[in-house]
Short mmCIF file of C-alpha atoms and ligand atoms in Angstrom, two decimals:
data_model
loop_
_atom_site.label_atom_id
_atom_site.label_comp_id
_atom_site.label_asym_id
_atom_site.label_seq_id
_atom_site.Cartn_x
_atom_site.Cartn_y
_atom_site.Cartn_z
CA UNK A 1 60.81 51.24 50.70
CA UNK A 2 60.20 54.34 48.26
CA UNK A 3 59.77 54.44 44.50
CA UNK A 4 63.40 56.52 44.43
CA UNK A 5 65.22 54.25 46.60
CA UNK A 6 64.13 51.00 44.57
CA UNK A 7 65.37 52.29 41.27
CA UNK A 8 68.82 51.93 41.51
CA UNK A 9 68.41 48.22 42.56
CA UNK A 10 66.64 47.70 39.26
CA UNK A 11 68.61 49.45 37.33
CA UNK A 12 71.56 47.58 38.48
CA UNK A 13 69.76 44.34 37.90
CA UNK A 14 68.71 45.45 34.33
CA UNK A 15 72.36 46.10 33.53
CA UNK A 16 73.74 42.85 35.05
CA UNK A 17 70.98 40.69 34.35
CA UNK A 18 70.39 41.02 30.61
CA UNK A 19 73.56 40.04 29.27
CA UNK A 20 73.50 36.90 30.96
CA UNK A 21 69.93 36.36 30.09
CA UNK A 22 70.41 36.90 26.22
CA UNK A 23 73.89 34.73 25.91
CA UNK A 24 71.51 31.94 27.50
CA UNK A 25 70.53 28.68 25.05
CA UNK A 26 67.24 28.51 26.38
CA UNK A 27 66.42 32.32 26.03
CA UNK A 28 63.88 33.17 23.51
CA UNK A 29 64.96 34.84 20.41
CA UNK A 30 61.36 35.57 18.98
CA UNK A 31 59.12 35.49 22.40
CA UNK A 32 58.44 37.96 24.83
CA UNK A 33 60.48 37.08 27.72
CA UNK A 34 61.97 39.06 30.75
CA UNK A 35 65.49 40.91 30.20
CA UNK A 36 66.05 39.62 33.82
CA UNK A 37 64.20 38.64 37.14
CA UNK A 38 60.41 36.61 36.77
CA UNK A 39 58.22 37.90 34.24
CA UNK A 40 54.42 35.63 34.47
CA UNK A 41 50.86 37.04 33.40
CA UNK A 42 50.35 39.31 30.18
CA UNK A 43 48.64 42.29 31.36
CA UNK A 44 46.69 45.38 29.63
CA UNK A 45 46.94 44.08 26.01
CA UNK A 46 45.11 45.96 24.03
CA UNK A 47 45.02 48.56 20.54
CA UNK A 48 45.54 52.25 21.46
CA UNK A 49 46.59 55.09 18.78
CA UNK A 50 48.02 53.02 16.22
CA UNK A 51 50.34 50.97 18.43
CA UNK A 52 49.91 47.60 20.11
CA UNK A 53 50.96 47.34 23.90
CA UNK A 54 51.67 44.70 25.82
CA UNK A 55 52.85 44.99 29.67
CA UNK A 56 53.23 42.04 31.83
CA UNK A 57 54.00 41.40 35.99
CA UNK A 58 57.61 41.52 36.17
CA UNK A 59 59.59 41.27 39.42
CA UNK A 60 63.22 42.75 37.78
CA UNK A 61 64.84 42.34 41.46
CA UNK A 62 64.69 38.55 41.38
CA UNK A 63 63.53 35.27 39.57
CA UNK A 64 60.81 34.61 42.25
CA UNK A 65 57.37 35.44 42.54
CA UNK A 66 57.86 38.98 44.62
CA UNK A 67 58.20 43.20 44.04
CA UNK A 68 55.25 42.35 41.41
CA UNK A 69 56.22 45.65 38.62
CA UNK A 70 54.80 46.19 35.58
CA UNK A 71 56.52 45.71 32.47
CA UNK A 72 55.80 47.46 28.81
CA UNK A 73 56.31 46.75 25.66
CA UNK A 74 54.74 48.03 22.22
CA UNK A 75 54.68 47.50 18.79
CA UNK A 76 53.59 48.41 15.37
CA UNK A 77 53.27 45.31 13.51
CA UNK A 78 52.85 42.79 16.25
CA UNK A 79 56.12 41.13 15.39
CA UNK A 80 58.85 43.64 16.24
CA UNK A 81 58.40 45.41 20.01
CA UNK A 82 60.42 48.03 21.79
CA UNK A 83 60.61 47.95 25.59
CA UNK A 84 59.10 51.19 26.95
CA UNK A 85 59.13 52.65 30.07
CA UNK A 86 58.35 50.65 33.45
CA UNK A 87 54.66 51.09 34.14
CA UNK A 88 53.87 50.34 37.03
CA UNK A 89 56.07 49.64 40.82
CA UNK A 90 54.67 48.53 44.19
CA UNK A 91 55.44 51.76 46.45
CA UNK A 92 52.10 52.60 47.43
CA UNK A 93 50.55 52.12 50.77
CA UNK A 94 47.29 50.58 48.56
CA UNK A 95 49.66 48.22 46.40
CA UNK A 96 52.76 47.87 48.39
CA UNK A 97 52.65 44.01 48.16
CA UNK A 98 52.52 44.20 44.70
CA UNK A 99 50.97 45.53 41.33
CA UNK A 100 49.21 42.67 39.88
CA UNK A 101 47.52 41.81 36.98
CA UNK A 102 45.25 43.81 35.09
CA UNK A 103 44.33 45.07 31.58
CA UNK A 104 44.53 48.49 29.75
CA UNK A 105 42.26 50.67 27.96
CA UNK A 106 41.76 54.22 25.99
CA UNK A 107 39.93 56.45 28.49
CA UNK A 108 38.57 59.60 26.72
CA UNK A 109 41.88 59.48 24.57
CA UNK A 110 44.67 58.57 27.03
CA UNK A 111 45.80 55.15 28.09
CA UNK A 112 44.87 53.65 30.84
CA UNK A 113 45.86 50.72 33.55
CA UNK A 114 43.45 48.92 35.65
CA UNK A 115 45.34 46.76 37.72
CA UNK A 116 45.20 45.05 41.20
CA UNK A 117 46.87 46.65 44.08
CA UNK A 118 47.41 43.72 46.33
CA UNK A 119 48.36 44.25 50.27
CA UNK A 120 49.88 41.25 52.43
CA UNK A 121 49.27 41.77 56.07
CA UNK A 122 52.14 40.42 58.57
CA UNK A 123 49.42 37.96 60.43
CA UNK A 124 48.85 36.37 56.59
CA UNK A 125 45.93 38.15 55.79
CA UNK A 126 45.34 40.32 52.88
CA UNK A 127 43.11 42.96 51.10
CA UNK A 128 43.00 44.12 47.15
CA UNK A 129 42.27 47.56 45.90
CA UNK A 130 41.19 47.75 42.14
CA UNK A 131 43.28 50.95 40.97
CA UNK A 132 43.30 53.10 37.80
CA UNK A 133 47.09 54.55 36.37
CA UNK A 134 47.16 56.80 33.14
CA UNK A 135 49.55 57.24 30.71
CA UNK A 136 51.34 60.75 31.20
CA UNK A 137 53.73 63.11 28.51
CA UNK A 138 56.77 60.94 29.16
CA UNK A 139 55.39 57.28 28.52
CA UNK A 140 55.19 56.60 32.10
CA UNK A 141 52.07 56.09 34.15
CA UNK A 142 50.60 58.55 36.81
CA UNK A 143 48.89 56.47 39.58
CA UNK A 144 45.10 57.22 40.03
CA UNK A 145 44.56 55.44 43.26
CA UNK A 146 42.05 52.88 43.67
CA UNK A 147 38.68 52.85 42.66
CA UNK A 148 37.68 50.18 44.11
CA UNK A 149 37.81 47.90 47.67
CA UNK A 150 36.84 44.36 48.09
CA UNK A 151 33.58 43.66 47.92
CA UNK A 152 31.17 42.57 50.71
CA UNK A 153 31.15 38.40 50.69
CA UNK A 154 34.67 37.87 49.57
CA UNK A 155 37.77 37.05 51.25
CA UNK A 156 41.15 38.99 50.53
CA UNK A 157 41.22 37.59 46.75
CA UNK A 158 39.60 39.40 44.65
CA UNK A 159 41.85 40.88 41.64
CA UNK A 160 43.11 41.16 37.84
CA UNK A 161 40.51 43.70 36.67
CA UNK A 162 39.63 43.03 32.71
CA UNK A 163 37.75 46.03 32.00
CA UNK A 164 35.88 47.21 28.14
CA UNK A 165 33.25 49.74 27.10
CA UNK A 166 29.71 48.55 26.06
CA UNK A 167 27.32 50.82 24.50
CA UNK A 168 28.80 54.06 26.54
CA UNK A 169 29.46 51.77 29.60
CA UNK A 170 32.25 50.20 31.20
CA UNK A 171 32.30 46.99 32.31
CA UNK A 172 35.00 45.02 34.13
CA UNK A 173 35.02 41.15 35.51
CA UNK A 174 37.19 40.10 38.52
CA UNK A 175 38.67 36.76 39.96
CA UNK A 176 37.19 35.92 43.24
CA UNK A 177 37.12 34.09 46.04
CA UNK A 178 33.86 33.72 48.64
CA UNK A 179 33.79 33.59 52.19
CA UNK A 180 32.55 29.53 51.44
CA UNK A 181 36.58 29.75 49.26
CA UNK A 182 34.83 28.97 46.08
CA UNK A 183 36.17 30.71 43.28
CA UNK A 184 34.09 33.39 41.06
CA UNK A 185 33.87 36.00 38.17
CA UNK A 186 32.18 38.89 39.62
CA UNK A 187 31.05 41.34 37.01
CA UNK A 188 31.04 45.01 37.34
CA UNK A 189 29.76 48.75 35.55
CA UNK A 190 30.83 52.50 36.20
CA UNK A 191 29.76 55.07 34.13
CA UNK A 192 33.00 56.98 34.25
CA UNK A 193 35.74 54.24 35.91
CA UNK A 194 35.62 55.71 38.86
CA UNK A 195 32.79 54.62 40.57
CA UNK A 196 31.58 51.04 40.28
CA UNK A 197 28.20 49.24 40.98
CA UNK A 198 28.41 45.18 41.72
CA UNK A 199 26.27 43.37 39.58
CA UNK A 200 26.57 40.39 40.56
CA UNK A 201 28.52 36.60 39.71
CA UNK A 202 28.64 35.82 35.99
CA UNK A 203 30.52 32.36 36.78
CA UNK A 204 32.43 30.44 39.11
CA UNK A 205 32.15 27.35 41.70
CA UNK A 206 28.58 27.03 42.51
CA UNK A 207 27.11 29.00 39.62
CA UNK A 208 25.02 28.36 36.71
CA UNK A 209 25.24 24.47 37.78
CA UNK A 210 28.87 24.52 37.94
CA UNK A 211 30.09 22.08 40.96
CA UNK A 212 33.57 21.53 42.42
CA UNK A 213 34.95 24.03 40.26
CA UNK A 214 37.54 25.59 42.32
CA UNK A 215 38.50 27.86 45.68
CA UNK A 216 39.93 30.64 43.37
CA UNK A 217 39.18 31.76 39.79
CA UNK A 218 41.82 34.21 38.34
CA UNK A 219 42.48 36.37 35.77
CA UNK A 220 39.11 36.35 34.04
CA UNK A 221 38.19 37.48 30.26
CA UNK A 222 34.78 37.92 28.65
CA UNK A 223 34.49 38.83 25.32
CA UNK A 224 32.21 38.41 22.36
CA UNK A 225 33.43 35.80 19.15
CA UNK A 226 31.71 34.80 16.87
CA UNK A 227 27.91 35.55 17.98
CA UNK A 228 28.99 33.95 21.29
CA UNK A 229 30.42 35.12 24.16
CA UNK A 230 33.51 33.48 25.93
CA UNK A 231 34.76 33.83 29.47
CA UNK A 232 38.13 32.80 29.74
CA UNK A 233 39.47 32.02 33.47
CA UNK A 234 42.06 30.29 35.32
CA UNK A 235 40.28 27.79 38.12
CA UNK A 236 42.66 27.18 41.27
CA UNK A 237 41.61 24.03 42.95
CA UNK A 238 40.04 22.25 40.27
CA UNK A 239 39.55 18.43 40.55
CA UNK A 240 42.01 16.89 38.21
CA UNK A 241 40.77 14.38 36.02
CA UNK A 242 42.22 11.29 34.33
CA UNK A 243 44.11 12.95 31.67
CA UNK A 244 42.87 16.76 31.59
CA UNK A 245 43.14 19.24 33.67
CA UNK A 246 47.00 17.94 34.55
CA UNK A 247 47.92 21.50 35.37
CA UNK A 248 49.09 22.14 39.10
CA UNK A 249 46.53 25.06 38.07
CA UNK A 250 44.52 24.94 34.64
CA UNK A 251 43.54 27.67 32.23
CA UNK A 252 39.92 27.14 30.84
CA UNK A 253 37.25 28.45 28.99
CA UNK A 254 33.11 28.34 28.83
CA UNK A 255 31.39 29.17 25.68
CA UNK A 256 27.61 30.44 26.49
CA UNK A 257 25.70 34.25 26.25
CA UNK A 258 26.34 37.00 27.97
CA UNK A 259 23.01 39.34 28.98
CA UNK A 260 24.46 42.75 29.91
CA UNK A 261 20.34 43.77 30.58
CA UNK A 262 20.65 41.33 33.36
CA UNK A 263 24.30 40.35 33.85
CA UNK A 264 23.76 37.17 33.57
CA UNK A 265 26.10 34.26 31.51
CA UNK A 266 24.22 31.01 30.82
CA UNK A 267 27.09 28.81 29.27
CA UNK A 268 28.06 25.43 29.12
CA UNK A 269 30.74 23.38 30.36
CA UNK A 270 34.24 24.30 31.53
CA UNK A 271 36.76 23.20 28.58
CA UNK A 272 40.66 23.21 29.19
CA UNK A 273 41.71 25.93 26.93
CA UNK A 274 45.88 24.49 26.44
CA UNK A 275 46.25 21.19 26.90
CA UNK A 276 50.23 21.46 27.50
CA UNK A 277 52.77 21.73 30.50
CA UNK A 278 52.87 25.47 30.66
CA UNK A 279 50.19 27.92 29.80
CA UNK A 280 48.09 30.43 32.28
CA UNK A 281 46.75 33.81 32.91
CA UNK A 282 45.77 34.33 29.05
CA UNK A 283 44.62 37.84 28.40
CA UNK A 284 42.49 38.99 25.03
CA UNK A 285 42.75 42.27 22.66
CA UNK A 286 40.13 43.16 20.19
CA UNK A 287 42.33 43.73 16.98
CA UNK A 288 40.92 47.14 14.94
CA UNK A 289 40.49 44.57 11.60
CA UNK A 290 38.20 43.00 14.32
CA UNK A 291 40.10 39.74 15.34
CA UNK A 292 40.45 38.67 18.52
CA UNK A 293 43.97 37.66 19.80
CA UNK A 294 45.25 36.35 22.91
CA UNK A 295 48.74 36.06 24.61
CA UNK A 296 49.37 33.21 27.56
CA UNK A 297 52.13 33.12 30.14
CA UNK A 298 53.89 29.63 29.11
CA UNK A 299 54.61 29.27 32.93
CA UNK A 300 51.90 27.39 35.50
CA UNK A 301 52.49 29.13 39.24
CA UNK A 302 53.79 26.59 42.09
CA UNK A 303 54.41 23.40 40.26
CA UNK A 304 57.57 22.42 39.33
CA UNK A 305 58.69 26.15 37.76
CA UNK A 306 61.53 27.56 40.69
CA UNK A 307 63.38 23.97 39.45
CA UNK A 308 63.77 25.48 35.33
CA UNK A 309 67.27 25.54 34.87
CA UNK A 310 66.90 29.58 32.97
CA UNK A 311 67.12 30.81 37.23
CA UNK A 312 70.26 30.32 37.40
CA UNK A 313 71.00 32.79 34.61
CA UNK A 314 69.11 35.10 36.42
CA UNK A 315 65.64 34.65 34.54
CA UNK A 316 62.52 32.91 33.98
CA UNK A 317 59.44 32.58 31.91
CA UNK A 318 58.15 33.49 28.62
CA UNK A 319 54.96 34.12 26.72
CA UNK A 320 53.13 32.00 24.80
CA UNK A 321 53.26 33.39 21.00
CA UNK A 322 50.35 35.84 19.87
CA UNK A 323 47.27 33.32 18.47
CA UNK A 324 43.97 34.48 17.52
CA UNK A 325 41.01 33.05 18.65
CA UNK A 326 37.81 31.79 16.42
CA UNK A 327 34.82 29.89 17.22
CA UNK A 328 33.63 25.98 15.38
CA UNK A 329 31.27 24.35 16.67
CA UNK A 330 30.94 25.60 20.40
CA UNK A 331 35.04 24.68 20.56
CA UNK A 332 37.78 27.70 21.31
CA UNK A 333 40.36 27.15 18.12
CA UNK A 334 43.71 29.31 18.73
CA UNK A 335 46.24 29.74 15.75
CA UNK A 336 49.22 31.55 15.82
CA UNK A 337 48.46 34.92 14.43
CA UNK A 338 48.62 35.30 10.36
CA UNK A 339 51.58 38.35 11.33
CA UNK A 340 54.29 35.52 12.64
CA UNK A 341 54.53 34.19 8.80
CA UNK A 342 57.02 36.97 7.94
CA UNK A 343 59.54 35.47 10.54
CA UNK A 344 59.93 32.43 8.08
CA UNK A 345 62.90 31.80 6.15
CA UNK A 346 63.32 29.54 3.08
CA UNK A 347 60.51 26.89 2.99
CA UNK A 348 61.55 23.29 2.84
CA UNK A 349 59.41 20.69 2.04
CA UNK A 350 60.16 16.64 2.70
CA UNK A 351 57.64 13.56 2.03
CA UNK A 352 58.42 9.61 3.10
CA UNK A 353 58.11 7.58 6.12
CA UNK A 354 58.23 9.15 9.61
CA UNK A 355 61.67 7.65 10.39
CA UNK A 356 63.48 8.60 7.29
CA UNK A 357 62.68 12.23 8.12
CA UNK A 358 65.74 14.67 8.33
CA UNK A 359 66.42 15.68 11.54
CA UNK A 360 65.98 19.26 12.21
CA UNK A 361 67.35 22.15 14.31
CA UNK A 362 64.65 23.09 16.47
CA UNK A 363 66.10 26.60 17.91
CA UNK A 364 63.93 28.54 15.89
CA UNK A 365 61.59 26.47 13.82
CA UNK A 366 58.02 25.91 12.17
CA UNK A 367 57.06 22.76 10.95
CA UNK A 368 53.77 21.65 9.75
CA UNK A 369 53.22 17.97 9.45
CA UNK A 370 50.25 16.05 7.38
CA UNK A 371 49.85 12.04 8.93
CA UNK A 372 47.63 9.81 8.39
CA UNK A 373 48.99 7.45 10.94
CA UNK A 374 51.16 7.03 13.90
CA UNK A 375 54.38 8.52 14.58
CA UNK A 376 56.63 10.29 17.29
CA UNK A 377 59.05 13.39 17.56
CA UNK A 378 61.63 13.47 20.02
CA UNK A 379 63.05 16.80 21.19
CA UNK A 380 66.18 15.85 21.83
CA UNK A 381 66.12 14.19 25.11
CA UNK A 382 63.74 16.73 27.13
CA UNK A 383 60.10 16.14 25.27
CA UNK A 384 58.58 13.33 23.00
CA UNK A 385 55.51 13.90 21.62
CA UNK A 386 53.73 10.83 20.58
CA UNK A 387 50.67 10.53 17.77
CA UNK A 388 48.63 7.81 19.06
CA UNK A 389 45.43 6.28 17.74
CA UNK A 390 43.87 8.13 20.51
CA UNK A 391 45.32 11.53 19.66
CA UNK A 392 48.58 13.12 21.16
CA UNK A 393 50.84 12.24 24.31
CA UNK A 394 53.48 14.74 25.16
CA UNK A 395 56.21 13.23 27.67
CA UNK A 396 58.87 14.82 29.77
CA UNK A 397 61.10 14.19 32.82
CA UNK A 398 59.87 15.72 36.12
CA UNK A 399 62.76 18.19 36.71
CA UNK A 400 62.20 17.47 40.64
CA UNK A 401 62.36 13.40 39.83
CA UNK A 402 63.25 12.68 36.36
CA UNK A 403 60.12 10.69 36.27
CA UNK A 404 58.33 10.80 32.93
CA UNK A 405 55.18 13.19 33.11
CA UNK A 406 52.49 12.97 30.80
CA UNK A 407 49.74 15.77 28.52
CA UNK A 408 47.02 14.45 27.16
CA UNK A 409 44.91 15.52 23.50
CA UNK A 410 42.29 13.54 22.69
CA UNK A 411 40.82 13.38 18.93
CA UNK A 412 41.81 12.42 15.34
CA UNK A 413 44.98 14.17 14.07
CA UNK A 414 45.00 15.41 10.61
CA UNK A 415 47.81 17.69 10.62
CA UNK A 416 49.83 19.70 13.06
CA UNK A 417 51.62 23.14 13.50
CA UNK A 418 54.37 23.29 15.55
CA UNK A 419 56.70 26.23 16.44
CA UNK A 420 59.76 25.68 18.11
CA UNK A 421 61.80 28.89 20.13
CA UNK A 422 65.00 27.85 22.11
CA UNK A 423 63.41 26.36 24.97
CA UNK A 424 59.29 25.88 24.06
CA UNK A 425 57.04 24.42 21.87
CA UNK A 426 53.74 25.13 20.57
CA UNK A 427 51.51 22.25 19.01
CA UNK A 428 48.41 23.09 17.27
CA UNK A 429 46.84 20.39 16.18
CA UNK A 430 44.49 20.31 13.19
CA UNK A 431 44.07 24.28 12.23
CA UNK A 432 43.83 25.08 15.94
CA UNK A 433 41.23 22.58 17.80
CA UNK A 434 43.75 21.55 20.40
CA UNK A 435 47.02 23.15 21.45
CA UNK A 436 49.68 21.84 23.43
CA UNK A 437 52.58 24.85 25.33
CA UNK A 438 55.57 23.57 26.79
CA UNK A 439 58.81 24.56 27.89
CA UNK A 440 61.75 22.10 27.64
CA UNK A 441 65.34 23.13 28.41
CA UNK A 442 67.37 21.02 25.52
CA UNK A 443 71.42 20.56 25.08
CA UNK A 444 73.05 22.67 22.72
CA UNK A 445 73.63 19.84 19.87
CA UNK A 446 70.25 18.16 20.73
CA UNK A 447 67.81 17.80 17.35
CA UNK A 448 63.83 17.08 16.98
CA UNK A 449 63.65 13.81 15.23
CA UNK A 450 61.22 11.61 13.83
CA UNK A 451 60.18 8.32 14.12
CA UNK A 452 57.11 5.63 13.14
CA UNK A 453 56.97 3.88 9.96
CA UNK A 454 53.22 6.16 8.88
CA UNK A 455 54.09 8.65 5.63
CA UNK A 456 54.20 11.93 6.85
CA UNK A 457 54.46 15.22 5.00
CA UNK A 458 56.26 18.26 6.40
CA UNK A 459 57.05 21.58 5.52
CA UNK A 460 59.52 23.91 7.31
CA UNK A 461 60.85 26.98 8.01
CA UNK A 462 63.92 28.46 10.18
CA UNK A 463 62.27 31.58 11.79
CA UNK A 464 64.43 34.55 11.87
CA UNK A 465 64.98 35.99 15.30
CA UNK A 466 63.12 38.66 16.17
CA UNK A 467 64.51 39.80 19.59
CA UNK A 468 62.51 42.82 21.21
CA UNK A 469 64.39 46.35 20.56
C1 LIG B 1 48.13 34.73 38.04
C2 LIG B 1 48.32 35.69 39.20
C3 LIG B 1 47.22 36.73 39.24
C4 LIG B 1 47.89 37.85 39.98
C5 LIG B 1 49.31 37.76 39.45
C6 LIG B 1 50.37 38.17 40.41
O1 LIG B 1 49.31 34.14 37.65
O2 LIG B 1 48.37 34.98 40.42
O3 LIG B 1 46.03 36.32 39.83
O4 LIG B 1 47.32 39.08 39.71
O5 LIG B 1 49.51 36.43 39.05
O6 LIG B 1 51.62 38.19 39.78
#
């Protein structure tokens, strides 16, 4: 079908879908989510000219994974965003099947997309063309074509392009899959993003010791923190252990150096980067004051998610909320980023034993609790979250069963941080060493409330809603 005769269809889906989506209880009111349809990875985050942008793989026909678009959004401040044009829509021969993920970048002053342009054969085969889009006069994107074909050794998964400059050149990594269906990071460099030279596997099943890591890596993300260098990737087919790596696919990350004289990444070993129900496909921006932020999908691909209740109001999916990254001790530590403070309204403070605690309205909500013991928090009836000796269990009913399911943090637990948006929570658990992302779909009257006889101390804030203009 052509670009001209899909547009109406979207429009009209826009126009009937976003009402319904915004009257919803479970709808965000300070996340990123999709005005209608299925919105998953964050794509092309990045700085450019004074404005933050953040696009994302948006099917606007349907709540189901097809008609991958791209999404846009923008922002000054990283707290209010403005929808701006769509970016990117399957109606090439090259990405017909679907514009997938990808990042963004300023290319000798203009903004550009690198993104996958997937193609689904009718016998179930497939091929992937790395493309290039730039920004033209009216906020839209011209398409450049691709730039790139699959590489020799690989089977028809190769994609989401994460592309930066180096000393003059650019550099991009790609999920792969081999011909033996064990999942890599291929690393590449062009002089000019045009024309790219292989150099090689940086990571991946097989590689640098790494065994039984996986048939597909996706949505790779190298950058440099903190005199390290972290690759962050999201390994289908990974083993699943006895209480990590729960995920029907994970999101993880290896610490290590990165030689760009050789391309090679000598790292150590592969750490779950979100240890809750929901988070995948994170994607990185380099902040100009030099910090380095990421923003997740809070959405895991093929598990239970076509059961979330949010479909039948004609959406599904949010992000995770912005969370910059640091670097202690060889261990990834996320906290949300300094900016989401000036959502807070009047502070609160409360002090006594766990199950004397006020019960609060978690709609919009940040509460930071100090323990020394144990205690629990019940989310109304969709999610308990339980502070063991042994660190944190988070509990919630299969929505294909009702049978409890279980995430797992392991470690002491000083103090948490926990933000609270309609239908998700965030957990961070002593100044960012472990996070927990879930969605839960609550009743309207339902309240988080405490329990266990350790003191606790809390403080809290309502957060203002900050819906995207
Ligand atoms: C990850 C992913 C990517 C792909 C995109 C398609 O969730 O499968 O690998 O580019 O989603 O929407």
């Amino acid at each position: 079908m052509t670009l001209a005769s899909r547009l109406p269809a979207i429009l009209q889906a826009v126009m009937t879908g976003q009402p319904k989506a915004l009257q919803d209880k479970h709808y965000p009111q300070w996340h990123h989510a999709p005005v209608t349809g299925l919105m998953n990875d964050p794509n092309g985050f990045t700085w450019f000219a004074g404005r933050w942008h953040l696009f994302y793989q948006w099917n606007p026909l349907a709540a189901d994974h097809k008609y991958k678009c791209w999404g846009h959004w923008s922002s000054a401040d990283l707290v209010q965003w403005r929808h701006e044009p769509l970016a990117l829509m399957p109606d090439e021969e090259y990405d017909r099947s679907g514009c997938y993920s990808g990042s963004a970048v300023d290319l000798e002053g203009r903004l550009a997309l690198c993104y996958t342009g997937n193609v689904k054969f009718d016998d179930g085969s497939r091929t992937a063309w790395q493309c290039l889009a730039v920004e033209n006069s009216a906020g839209g994107f011209d398409k450049m074509g691709p730039v790139l074909p699959l590489p020799a050794g690989y089977t028809g998964h190769v994609r989401d392009p994460k592309v930066w400059q180096h000393e003059g050149v650019w550099y991009m990594v790609l999920g792969a899959q081999d011909l033996h269906k064990r999942g890599k990071v291929l690393l590449f460099s062009s002089p000019n993003m045009r024309d790219w030279e292989n150099r090689g596997e940086i990571a991946g099943n097989g590689v640098h010791g790494l065994a039984d890591a996986g048939y597909m890596w996706e949505c790779p993300d190298l950058f440099p923190l903190d005199g390290k260098h972290v690759l962050l990737c999201c390994p289908q087919g990974l083993a699943r252990q006895n209480e990590r790596f729960l995920n029907v696919y994970p999101a993880a990350y290896l610490v290590g150096d990165f030689d760009y004289a050789t391309a090679t990444f000598s790292h150590g070993e592969l750490n779950e980067l979100d240890a809750g129900f929901e988070f995948y496909a994170p994607q990185t921006a380099l902040a100009p004051d030099g910090r380095r932020l990421l923003v997740g999908w809070m959405g895991v691909p093929d598990g239970e998610e076509m059961l979330q209740p949010t479909r039948e109001q004609g959406w599904i999916h949010q992000m995770t909320c912005l969370r910059e990254l640091t670097l202690n001790n060889g261990k990834l530590y996320q906290n949300p980023i300094a900016e989401l403070a000036l959502l807070r309204e009047e502070e609160q403070r409360w002090q006594g034993p766990a199950s004397l605690a006020p019960a609060l309205d978690a709609t919009r909500l940040e509460l930071q609790i100090e323990a020394t013991g144990r205690f629990s928090l019940r989310f109304g009836g969709g999610l308990t979250l339980d502070v063991t000796g042994q660190g944190i269990t988070l509990q919630r009913p299969s929505l294909a069963t009702g049978e409890p399911l279980h995430r797992y943090w392991h470690g002491a637990v000083a103090s948490l941080q926990i933000l609270c948006d309609s239908s998700s929570v965030e957990i961070f658990i002593n100044q960012g060493e472990g996070v927990m992302s879930s969605r839960y779909f609550p009743h309207p009257s339902e309240r988080l409330s405490f329990n266990g006889e350790s003191a606790v101390t809390l403080r809290y804030w309502p957060l203002r809603s900050c819906m995207i203009q």
